[in-house]
């Protein structure tokens, strides 16, 4: 199996939390050669598993090197959803305008496959409240009935999950039916399972990927 990489450096451990609604968060450690850096807060980070079989693109929130080992936290996208924005009133405009303003304020990129049912949704009066930009997305979700998620590509998607069937070779390790929790190990060594799909005849709502020096496992909730 190929060595998992973070900005080209070998990852030692990683925990990646991926909700079906929201943005993914990754906590990683990696070896960093002397004189090199993973990047500063606000810089792009790319996680690569199995030579590009699965990739993530996000933004470094914090990180530091201790004795040649990098420890850091990253989020999906540009990291702008925690930005505090001002209130704004809209009169008779489609959500495409509201979303465009949010993308400009946060630096995020709207995914091209975002549902037209969301972008064309129009109300006579829309009030964006002040606060974190993520709250504005949640308000749009509530009004339109659609969901939003930061894809692994780093883009922000709005739409309705169709839960397509996903199949890949894996080992089933454990399950807890009281919590709807399953644990698998993809045989490829890459985190192939993602939220918003149907896997083993069940709809996947949340995925936690754990990388260690000896294994990669994925816990998911249905």
PDB file of C-alpha atoms in Angstrom:
ATOM      1  CA  UNK A   1       0.000   0.000   0.000  1.00  0.00           C
ATOM      2  CA  UNK A   2       1.108   3.556  -0.709  1.00  0.00           C
ATOM      3  CA  UNK A   3       2.046   5.843   2.181  1.00  0.00           C
ATOM      4  CA  UNK A   4      -0.766   8.314   3.001  1.00  0.00           C
ATOM      5  CA  UNK A   5       0.428  11.880   2.485  1.00  0.00           C
ATOM      6  CA  UNK A   6      -0.414  15.311   3.869  1.00  0.00           C
ATOM      7  CA  UNK A   7       0.970  18.044   1.595  1.00  0.00           C
ATOM      8  CA  UNK A   8       3.520  15.498   0.464  1.00  0.00           C
ATOM      9  CA  UNK A   9       4.632  14.446   3.955  1.00  0.00           C
ATOM     10  CA  UNK A  10       4.046  10.950   5.286  1.00  0.00           C
ATOM     11  CA  UNK A  11       1.071  10.798   7.635  1.00  0.00           C
ATOM     12  CA  UNK A  12       1.510   8.795  10.815  1.00  0.00           C
ATOM     13  CA  UNK A  13      -1.993   9.060  12.233  1.00  0.00           C
ATOM     14  CA  UNK A  14      -5.234  10.740  11.277  1.00  0.00           C
ATOM     15  CA  UNK A  15      -8.803  11.024  12.479  1.00  0.00           C
ATOM     16  CA  UNK A  16     -11.218  12.405   9.892  1.00  0.00           C
ATOM     17  CA  UNK A  17     -14.795  13.169  10.919  1.00  0.00           C
ATOM     18  CA  UNK A  18     -17.249  13.442   8.007  1.00  0.00           C
ATOM     19  CA  UNK A  19     -20.902  14.321   8.687  1.00  0.00           C
ATOM     20  CA  UNK A  20     -23.539  14.090   5.990  1.00  0.00           C
ATOM     21  CA  UNK A  21     -24.503  17.669   6.838  1.00  0.00           C
ATOM     22  CA  UNK A  22     -21.650  20.046   7.639  1.00  0.00           C
ATOM     23  CA  UNK A  23     -17.916  20.124   7.008  1.00  0.00           C
ATOM     24  CA  UNK A  24     -15.303  17.479   7.586  1.00  0.00           C
ATOM     25  CA  UNK A  25     -12.580  17.914  10.207  1.00  0.00           C
ATOM     26  CA  UNK A  26      -9.209  16.158  10.238  1.00  0.00           C
ATOM     27  CA  UNK A  27      -6.702  15.786  13.060  1.00  0.00           C
ATOM     28  CA  UNK A  28      -3.368  14.515  11.750  1.00  0.00           C
ATOM     29  CA  UNK A  29       0.224  13.808  12.656  1.00  0.00           C
ATOM     30  CA  UNK A  30       2.947  13.521  10.026  1.00  0.00           C
ATOM     31  CA  UNK A  31       6.702  13.349   9.697  1.00  0.00           C
ATOM     32  CA  UNK A  32       8.214  16.630   8.529  1.00  0.00           C
ATOM     33  CA  UNK A  33      11.771  16.930   7.266  1.00  0.00           C
ATOM     34  CA  UNK A  34      14.023  19.501   8.918  1.00  0.00           C
ATOM     35  CA  UNK A  35      13.719  22.880   7.257  1.00  0.00           C
ATOM     36  CA  UNK A  36      10.295  22.118   5.755  1.00  0.00           C
ATOM     37  CA  UNK A  37       6.810  23.031   6.929  1.00  0.00           C
ATOM     38  CA  UNK A  38       3.337  21.635   6.413  1.00  0.00           C
ATOM     39  CA  UNK A  39       1.984  25.169   6.134  1.00  0.00           C
ATOM     40  CA  UNK A  40       0.596  27.952   8.277  1.00  0.00           C
ATOM     41  CA  UNK A  41      -2.969  28.396   9.541  1.00  0.00           C
ATOM     42  CA  UNK A  42      -5.078  29.422   6.563  1.00  0.00           C
ATOM     43  CA  UNK A  43      -2.932  27.503   4.064  1.00  0.00           C
ATOM     44  CA  UNK A  44      -4.290  24.690   1.922  1.00  0.00           C
ATOM     45  CA  UNK A  45      -3.743  21.092   2.970  1.00  0.00           C
ATOM     46  CA  UNK A  46      -4.191  18.075   0.716  1.00  0.00           C
ATOM     47  CA  UNK A  47      -4.547  14.561   2.077  1.00  0.00           C
ATOM     48  CA  UNK A  48      -3.735  11.762  -0.352  1.00  0.00           C
ATOM     49  CA  UNK A  49      -4.515   8.081   0.132  1.00  0.00           C
ATOM     50  CA  UNK A  50      -3.282   5.324  -2.171  1.00  0.00           C
ATOM     51  CA  UNK A  51      -1.771   7.600  -4.854  1.00  0.00           C
ATOM     52  CA  UNK A  52      -4.907   9.646  -5.370  1.00  0.00           C
ATOM     53  CA  UNK A  53      -7.557   6.945  -4.967  1.00  0.00           C
ATOM     54  CA  UNK A  54      -9.080   9.146  -2.255  1.00  0.00           C
ATOM     55  CA  UNK A  55      -8.126  12.796  -1.712  1.00  0.00           C
ATOM     56  CA  UNK A  56      -9.225  15.583   0.596  1.00  0.00           C
ATOM     57  CA  UNK A  57      -8.611  19.308   0.190  1.00  0.00           C
ATOM     58  CA  UNK A  58      -9.036  21.625   3.140  1.00  0.00           C
ATOM     59  CA  UNK A  59      -7.469  24.379   5.191  1.00  0.00           C
ATOM     60  CA  UNK A  60      -5.072  24.256   8.117  1.00  0.00           C
ATOM     61  CA  UNK A  61      -6.629  25.661  11.299  1.00  0.00           C
ATOM     62  CA  UNK A  62      -3.656  25.118  13.573  1.00  0.00           C
ATOM     63  CA  UNK A  63      -0.504  23.054  13.667  1.00  0.00           C
ATOM     64  CA  UNK A  64       3.038  22.836  15.008  1.00  0.00           C
ATOM     65  CA  UNK A  65       6.111  20.634  14.740  1.00  0.00           C
ATOM     66  CA  UNK A  66       7.409  18.805  17.794  1.00  0.00           C
ATOM     67  CA  UNK A  67      10.630  16.835  17.416  1.00  0.00           C
ATOM     68  CA  UNK A  68      10.197  16.303  13.705  1.00  0.00           C
ATOM     69  CA  UNK A  69       6.513  15.370  13.993  1.00  0.00           C
ATOM     70  CA  UNK A  70       3.759  17.667  12.804  1.00  0.00           C
ATOM     71  CA  UNK A  71       0.481  17.775  14.717  1.00  0.00           C
ATOM     72  CA  UNK A  72      -2.361  19.739  13.213  1.00  0.00           C
ATOM     73  CA  UNK A  73      -6.065  20.312  12.679  1.00  0.00           C
ATOM     74  CA  UNK A  74      -7.709  21.001   9.322  1.00  0.00           C
ATOM     75  CA  UNK A  75     -11.240  21.542   8.044  1.00  0.00           C
ATOM     76  CA  UNK A  76     -12.838  20.969   4.675  1.00  0.00           C
ATOM     77  CA  UNK A  77     -12.997  23.883   2.275  1.00  0.00           C
ATOM     78  CA  UNK A  78     -11.360  27.248   2.811  1.00  0.00           C
ATOM     79  CA  UNK A  79     -12.006  27.402   6.545  1.00  0.00           C
ATOM     80  CA  UNK A  80     -14.325  30.374   6.148  1.00  0.00           C
ATOM     81  CA  UNK A  81     -17.504  29.010   7.689  1.00  0.00           C
ATOM     82  CA  UNK A  82     -16.521  30.241  11.147  1.00  0.00           C
ATOM     83  CA  UNK A  83     -16.272  33.802   9.788  1.00  0.00           C
ATOM     84  CA  UNK A  84     -18.561  36.196  11.643  1.00  0.00           C
ATOM     85  CA  UNK A  85     -20.716  38.035   9.125  1.00  0.00           C
ATOM     86  CA  UNK A  86     -23.092  40.968   9.373  1.00  0.00           C
ATOM     87  CA  UNK A  87     -26.843  40.820   9.020  1.00  0.00           C
ATOM     88  CA  UNK A  88     -28.355  41.601   5.633  1.00  0.00           C
ATOM     89  CA  UNK A  89     -31.892  41.800   4.261  1.00  0.00           C
ATOM     90  CA  UNK A  90     -32.862  40.560   0.801  1.00  0.00           C
ATOM     91  CA  UNK A  91     -36.057  41.356  -1.090  1.00  0.00           C
ATOM     92  CA  UNK A  92     -37.337  38.915  -3.696  1.00  0.00           C
ATOM     93  CA  UNK A  93     -34.024  37.394  -4.756  1.00  0.00           C
ATOM     94  CA  UNK A  94     -33.212  33.739  -5.442  1.00  0.00           C
ATOM     95  CA  UNK A  95     -30.978  31.838  -3.021  1.00  0.00           C
ATOM     96  CA  UNK A  96     -28.267  31.915  -5.689  1.00  0.00           C
ATOM     97  CA  UNK A  97     -27.723  35.574  -4.762  1.00  0.00           C
ATOM     98  CA  UNK A  98     -27.691  34.843  -1.029  1.00  0.00           C
ATOM     99  CA  UNK A  99     -25.231  31.977  -1.525  1.00  0.00           C
ATOM    100  CA  UNK A 100     -22.996  34.059  -3.803  1.00  0.00           C
ATOM    101  CA  UNK A 101     -22.722  36.686  -1.076  1.00  0.00           C
ATOM    102  CA  UNK A 102     -21.831  34.015   1.473  1.00  0.00           C
ATOM    103  CA  UNK A 103     -19.154  32.555  -0.805  1.00  0.00           C
ATOM    104  CA  UNK A 104     -17.635  36.012  -1.278  1.00  0.00           C
ATOM    105  CA  UNK A 105     -17.610  36.688   2.470  1.00  0.00           C
ATOM    106  CA  UNK A 106     -16.126  33.316   3.423  1.00  0.00           C
ATOM    107  CA  UNK A 107     -13.879  32.512   0.482  1.00  0.00           C
ATOM    108  CA  UNK A 108     -15.652  29.194   0.032  1.00  0.00           C
ATOM    109  CA  UNK A 109     -16.492  27.766  -3.411  1.00  0.00           C
ATOM    110  CA  UNK A 110     -19.989  26.601  -4.317  1.00  0.00           C
ATOM    111  CA  UNK A 111     -20.002  23.123  -5.835  1.00  0.00           C
ATOM    112  CA  UNK A 112     -21.131  23.083  -9.463  1.00  0.00           C
ATOM    113  CA  UNK A 113     -23.606  20.258  -8.822  1.00  0.00           C
ATOM    114  CA  UNK A 114     -25.523  22.270  -6.210  1.00  0.00           C
ATOM    115  CA  UNK A 115     -29.244  21.723  -6.739  1.00  0.00           C
ATOM    116  CA  UNK A 116     -31.081  24.225  -8.922  1.00  0.00           C
ATOM    117  CA  UNK A 117     -34.039  23.754  -6.594  1.00  0.00           C
ATOM    118  CA  UNK A 118     -31.912  25.490  -3.952  1.00  0.00           C
ATOM    119  CA  UNK A 119     -30.330  28.213  -6.070  1.00  0.00           C
ATOM    120  CA  UNK A 120     -33.665  29.174  -7.667  1.00  0.00           C
ATOM    121  CA  UNK A 121     -35.576  29.109  -4.361  1.00  0.00           C
ATOM    122  CA  UNK A 122     -37.022  32.596  -3.846  1.00  0.00           C
ATOM    123  CA  UNK A 123     -38.823  34.202  -0.927  1.00  0.00           C
ATOM    124  CA  UNK A 124     -40.384  37.646  -0.727  1.00  0.00           C
ATOM    125  CA  UNK A 125     -38.094  38.591   2.151  1.00  0.00           C
ATOM    126  CA  UNK A 126     -34.957  36.896   3.435  1.00  0.00           C
ATOM    127  CA  UNK A 127     -33.113  38.050   6.532  1.00  0.00           C
ATOM    128  CA  UNK A 128     -29.540  36.898   7.048  1.00  0.00           C
ATOM    129  CA  UNK A 129     -28.710  37.232  10.714  1.00  0.00           C
ATOM    130  CA  UNK A 130     -25.318  38.216  12.059  1.00  0.00           C
ATOM    131  CA  UNK A 131     -23.076  35.483  13.384  1.00  0.00           C
ATOM    132  CA  UNK A 132     -20.989  32.655  12.010  1.00  0.00           C
ATOM    133  CA  UNK A 133     -21.461  32.014   8.308  1.00  0.00           C
ATOM    134  CA  UNK A 134     -22.283  28.383   9.027  1.00  0.00           C
ATOM    135  CA  UNK A 135     -25.450  29.549  10.782  1.00  0.00           C
ATOM    136  CA  UNK A 136     -26.557  31.258   7.565  1.00  0.00           C
ATOM    137  CA  UNK A 137     -26.142  27.956   5.715  1.00  0.00           C
ATOM    138  CA  UNK A 138     -28.223  26.187   8.332  1.00  0.00           C
ATOM    139  CA  UNK A 139     -30.973  28.784   7.893  1.00  0.00           C
ATOM    140  CA  UNK A 140     -31.018  28.170   4.122  1.00  0.00           C
ATOM    141  CA  UNK A 141     -31.156  24.438   4.788  1.00  0.00           C
ATOM    142  CA  UNK A 142     -34.167  24.884   7.043  1.00  0.00           C
ATOM    143  CA  UNK A 143     -35.975  27.072   4.500  1.00  0.00           C
ATOM    144  CA  UNK A 144     -35.298  24.936   1.421  1.00  0.00           C
ATOM    145  CA  UNK A 145     -35.362  21.461   2.945  1.00  0.00           C
ATOM    146  CA  UNK A 146     -32.007  20.713   1.308  1.00  0.00           C
ATOM    147  CA  UNK A 147     -28.760  19.711   2.978  1.00  0.00           C
ATOM    148  CA  UNK A 148     -25.272  21.168   2.727  1.00  0.00           C
ATOM    149  CA  UNK A 149     -21.889  19.535   2.978  1.00  0.00           C
ATOM    150  CA  UNK A 150     -18.260  20.324   2.282  1.00  0.00           C
ATOM    151  CA  UNK A 151     -17.158  17.706  -0.210  1.00  0.00           C
ATOM    152  CA  UNK A 152     -13.747  16.069   0.007  1.00  0.00           C
ATOM    153  CA  UNK A 153     -12.772  18.274  -2.937  1.00  0.00           C
ATOM    154  CA  UNK A 154     -13.215  21.289  -0.666  1.00  0.00           C
ATOM    155  CA  UNK A 155     -16.312  22.674  -2.399  1.00  0.00           C
ATOM    156  CA  UNK A 156     -19.600  23.490  -0.672  1.00  0.00           C
ATOM    157  CA  UNK A 157     -22.608  21.548  -1.949  1.00  0.00           C
ATOM    158  CA  UNK A 158     -26.309  22.159  -1.380  1.00  0.00           C
ATOM    159  CA  UNK A 159     -28.861  19.566  -2.416  1.00  0.00           C
ATOM    160  CA  UNK A 160     -30.743  16.406  -1.493  1.00  0.00           C
ATOM    161  CA  UNK A 161     -28.767  13.194  -1.066  1.00  0.00           C
ATOM    162  CA  UNK A 162     -29.917  10.380  -3.346  1.00  0.00           C
ATOM    163  CA  UNK A 163     -27.847   7.775  -1.477  1.00  0.00           C
ATOM    164  CA  UNK A 164     -26.335   5.966  -4.478  1.00  0.00           C
ATOM    165  CA  UNK A 165     -25.046   2.467  -3.808  1.00  0.00           C
ATOM    166  CA  UNK A 166     -21.324   2.263  -3.089  1.00  0.00           C
ATOM    167  CA  UNK A 167     -19.434  -1.019  -3.196  1.00  0.00           C
ATOM    168  CA  UNK A 168     -15.793  -1.725  -2.435  1.00  0.00           C
ATOM    169  CA  UNK A 169     -13.802  -4.613  -1.026  1.00  0.00           C
ATOM    170  CA  UNK A 170     -13.661  -4.448   2.750  1.00  0.00           C
ATOM    171  CA  UNK A 171     -13.469  -6.415   5.953  1.00  0.00           C
ATOM    172  CA  UNK A 172     -16.370  -6.097   8.351  1.00  0.00           C
ATOM    173  CA  UNK A 173     -14.849  -5.747  11.817  1.00  0.00           C
ATOM    174  CA  UNK A 174     -17.655  -4.920  14.236  1.00  0.00           C
ATOM    175  CA  UNK A 175     -21.112  -3.419  14.704  1.00  0.00           C
ATOM    176  CA  UNK A 176     -23.285  -1.994  17.445  1.00  0.00           C
ATOM    177  CA  UNK A 177     -26.949  -2.094  16.487  1.00  0.00           C
ATOM    178  CA  UNK A 178     -28.006  -0.103  19.537  1.00  0.00           C
ATOM    179  CA  UNK A 179     -26.244   2.949  18.061  1.00  0.00           C
ATOM    180  CA  UNK A 180     -26.461   2.016  14.367  1.00  0.00           C
ATOM    181  CA  UNK A 181     -22.654   1.870  14.272  1.00  0.00           C
ATOM    182  CA  UNK A 182     -20.533  -0.255  11.940  1.00  0.00           C
ATOM    183  CA  UNK A 183     -16.753  -0.710  11.657  1.00  0.00           C
ATOM    184  CA  UNK A 184     -15.016  -1.725   8.433  1.00  0.00           C
ATOM    185  CA  UNK A 185     -11.515  -1.824   7.002  1.00  0.00           C
ATOM    186  CA  UNK A 186     -11.278  -1.021   3.261  1.00  0.00           C
ATOM    187  CA  UNK A 187      -8.943  -3.503   1.602  1.00  0.00           C
ATOM    188  CA  UNK A 188      -7.524  -0.758  -0.625  1.00  0.00           C
ATOM    189  CA  UNK A 189      -6.099   1.043   2.403  1.00  0.00           C
ATOM    190  CA  UNK A 190      -7.974   4.220   1.417  1.00  0.00           C
ATOM    191  CA  UNK A 191     -11.046   5.772   3.109  1.00  0.00           C
ATOM    192  CA  UNK A 192     -13.460   4.814   0.340  1.00  0.00           C
ATOM    193  CA  UNK A 193     -16.614   5.065   2.448  1.00  0.00           C
ATOM    194  CA  UNK A 194     -18.233   8.501   2.601  1.00  0.00           C
ATOM    195  CA  UNK A 195     -21.516   9.971   3.897  1.00  0.00           C
ATOM    196  CA  UNK A 196     -24.566  10.223   1.665  1.00  0.00           C
ATOM    197  CA  UNK A 197     -24.284   6.780   0.056  1.00  0.00           C
ATOM    198  CA  UNK A 198     -25.934   3.399   0.524  1.00  0.00           C
ATOM    199  CA  UNK A 199     -23.446   0.814   1.752  1.00  0.00           C
ATOM    200  CA  UNK A 200     -24.334  -2.781   2.613  1.00  0.00           C
ATOM    201  CA  UNK A 201     -27.998  -1.807   2.038  1.00  0.00           C
ATOM    202  CA  UNK A 202     -27.865   0.966   4.677  1.00  0.00           C
ATOM    203  CA  UNK A 203     -27.780   4.755   4.315  1.00  0.00           C
ATOM    204  CA  UNK A 204     -24.565   6.258   5.645  1.00  0.00           C
ATOM    205  CA  UNK A 205     -24.995   9.377   7.779  1.00  0.00           C
ATOM    206  CA  UNK A 206     -21.590   9.892   9.381  1.00  0.00           C
ATOM    207  CA  UNK A 207     -18.115   8.464   8.811  1.00  0.00           C
ATOM    208  CA  UNK A 208     -15.070   8.513  11.085  1.00  0.00           C
ATOM    209  CA  UNK A 209     -11.814   7.428   9.457  1.00  0.00           C
ATOM    210  CA  UNK A 210      -8.901   6.439  11.672  1.00  0.00           C
ATOM    211  CA  UNK A 211      -5.402   5.991  10.302  1.00  0.00           C
ATOM    212  CA  UNK A 212      -2.641   4.409  12.364  1.00  0.00           C
ATOM    213  CA  UNK A 213       0.834   3.258  11.338  1.00  0.00           C
ATOM    214  CA  UNK A 214      -0.552  -0.251  10.861  1.00  0.00           C
ATOM    215  CA  UNK A 215      -4.143   0.146   9.654  1.00  0.00           C
ATOM    216  CA  UNK A 216      -6.971   2.291   8.310  1.00  0.00           C
ATOM    217  CA  UNK A 217     -10.512   1.729   9.572  1.00  0.00           C
ATOM    218  CA  UNK A 218     -13.820   3.496   9.062  1.00  0.00           C
ATOM    219  CA  UNK A 219     -16.631   3.673  11.576  1.00  0.00           C
ATOM    220  CA  UNK A 220     -19.977   4.758  10.165  1.00  0.00           C
ATOM    221  CA  UNK A 221     -23.446   5.546  11.474  1.00  0.00           C
ATOM    222  CA  UNK A 222     -26.657   4.614   9.690  1.00  0.00           C
TER     223      UNK A 222
END
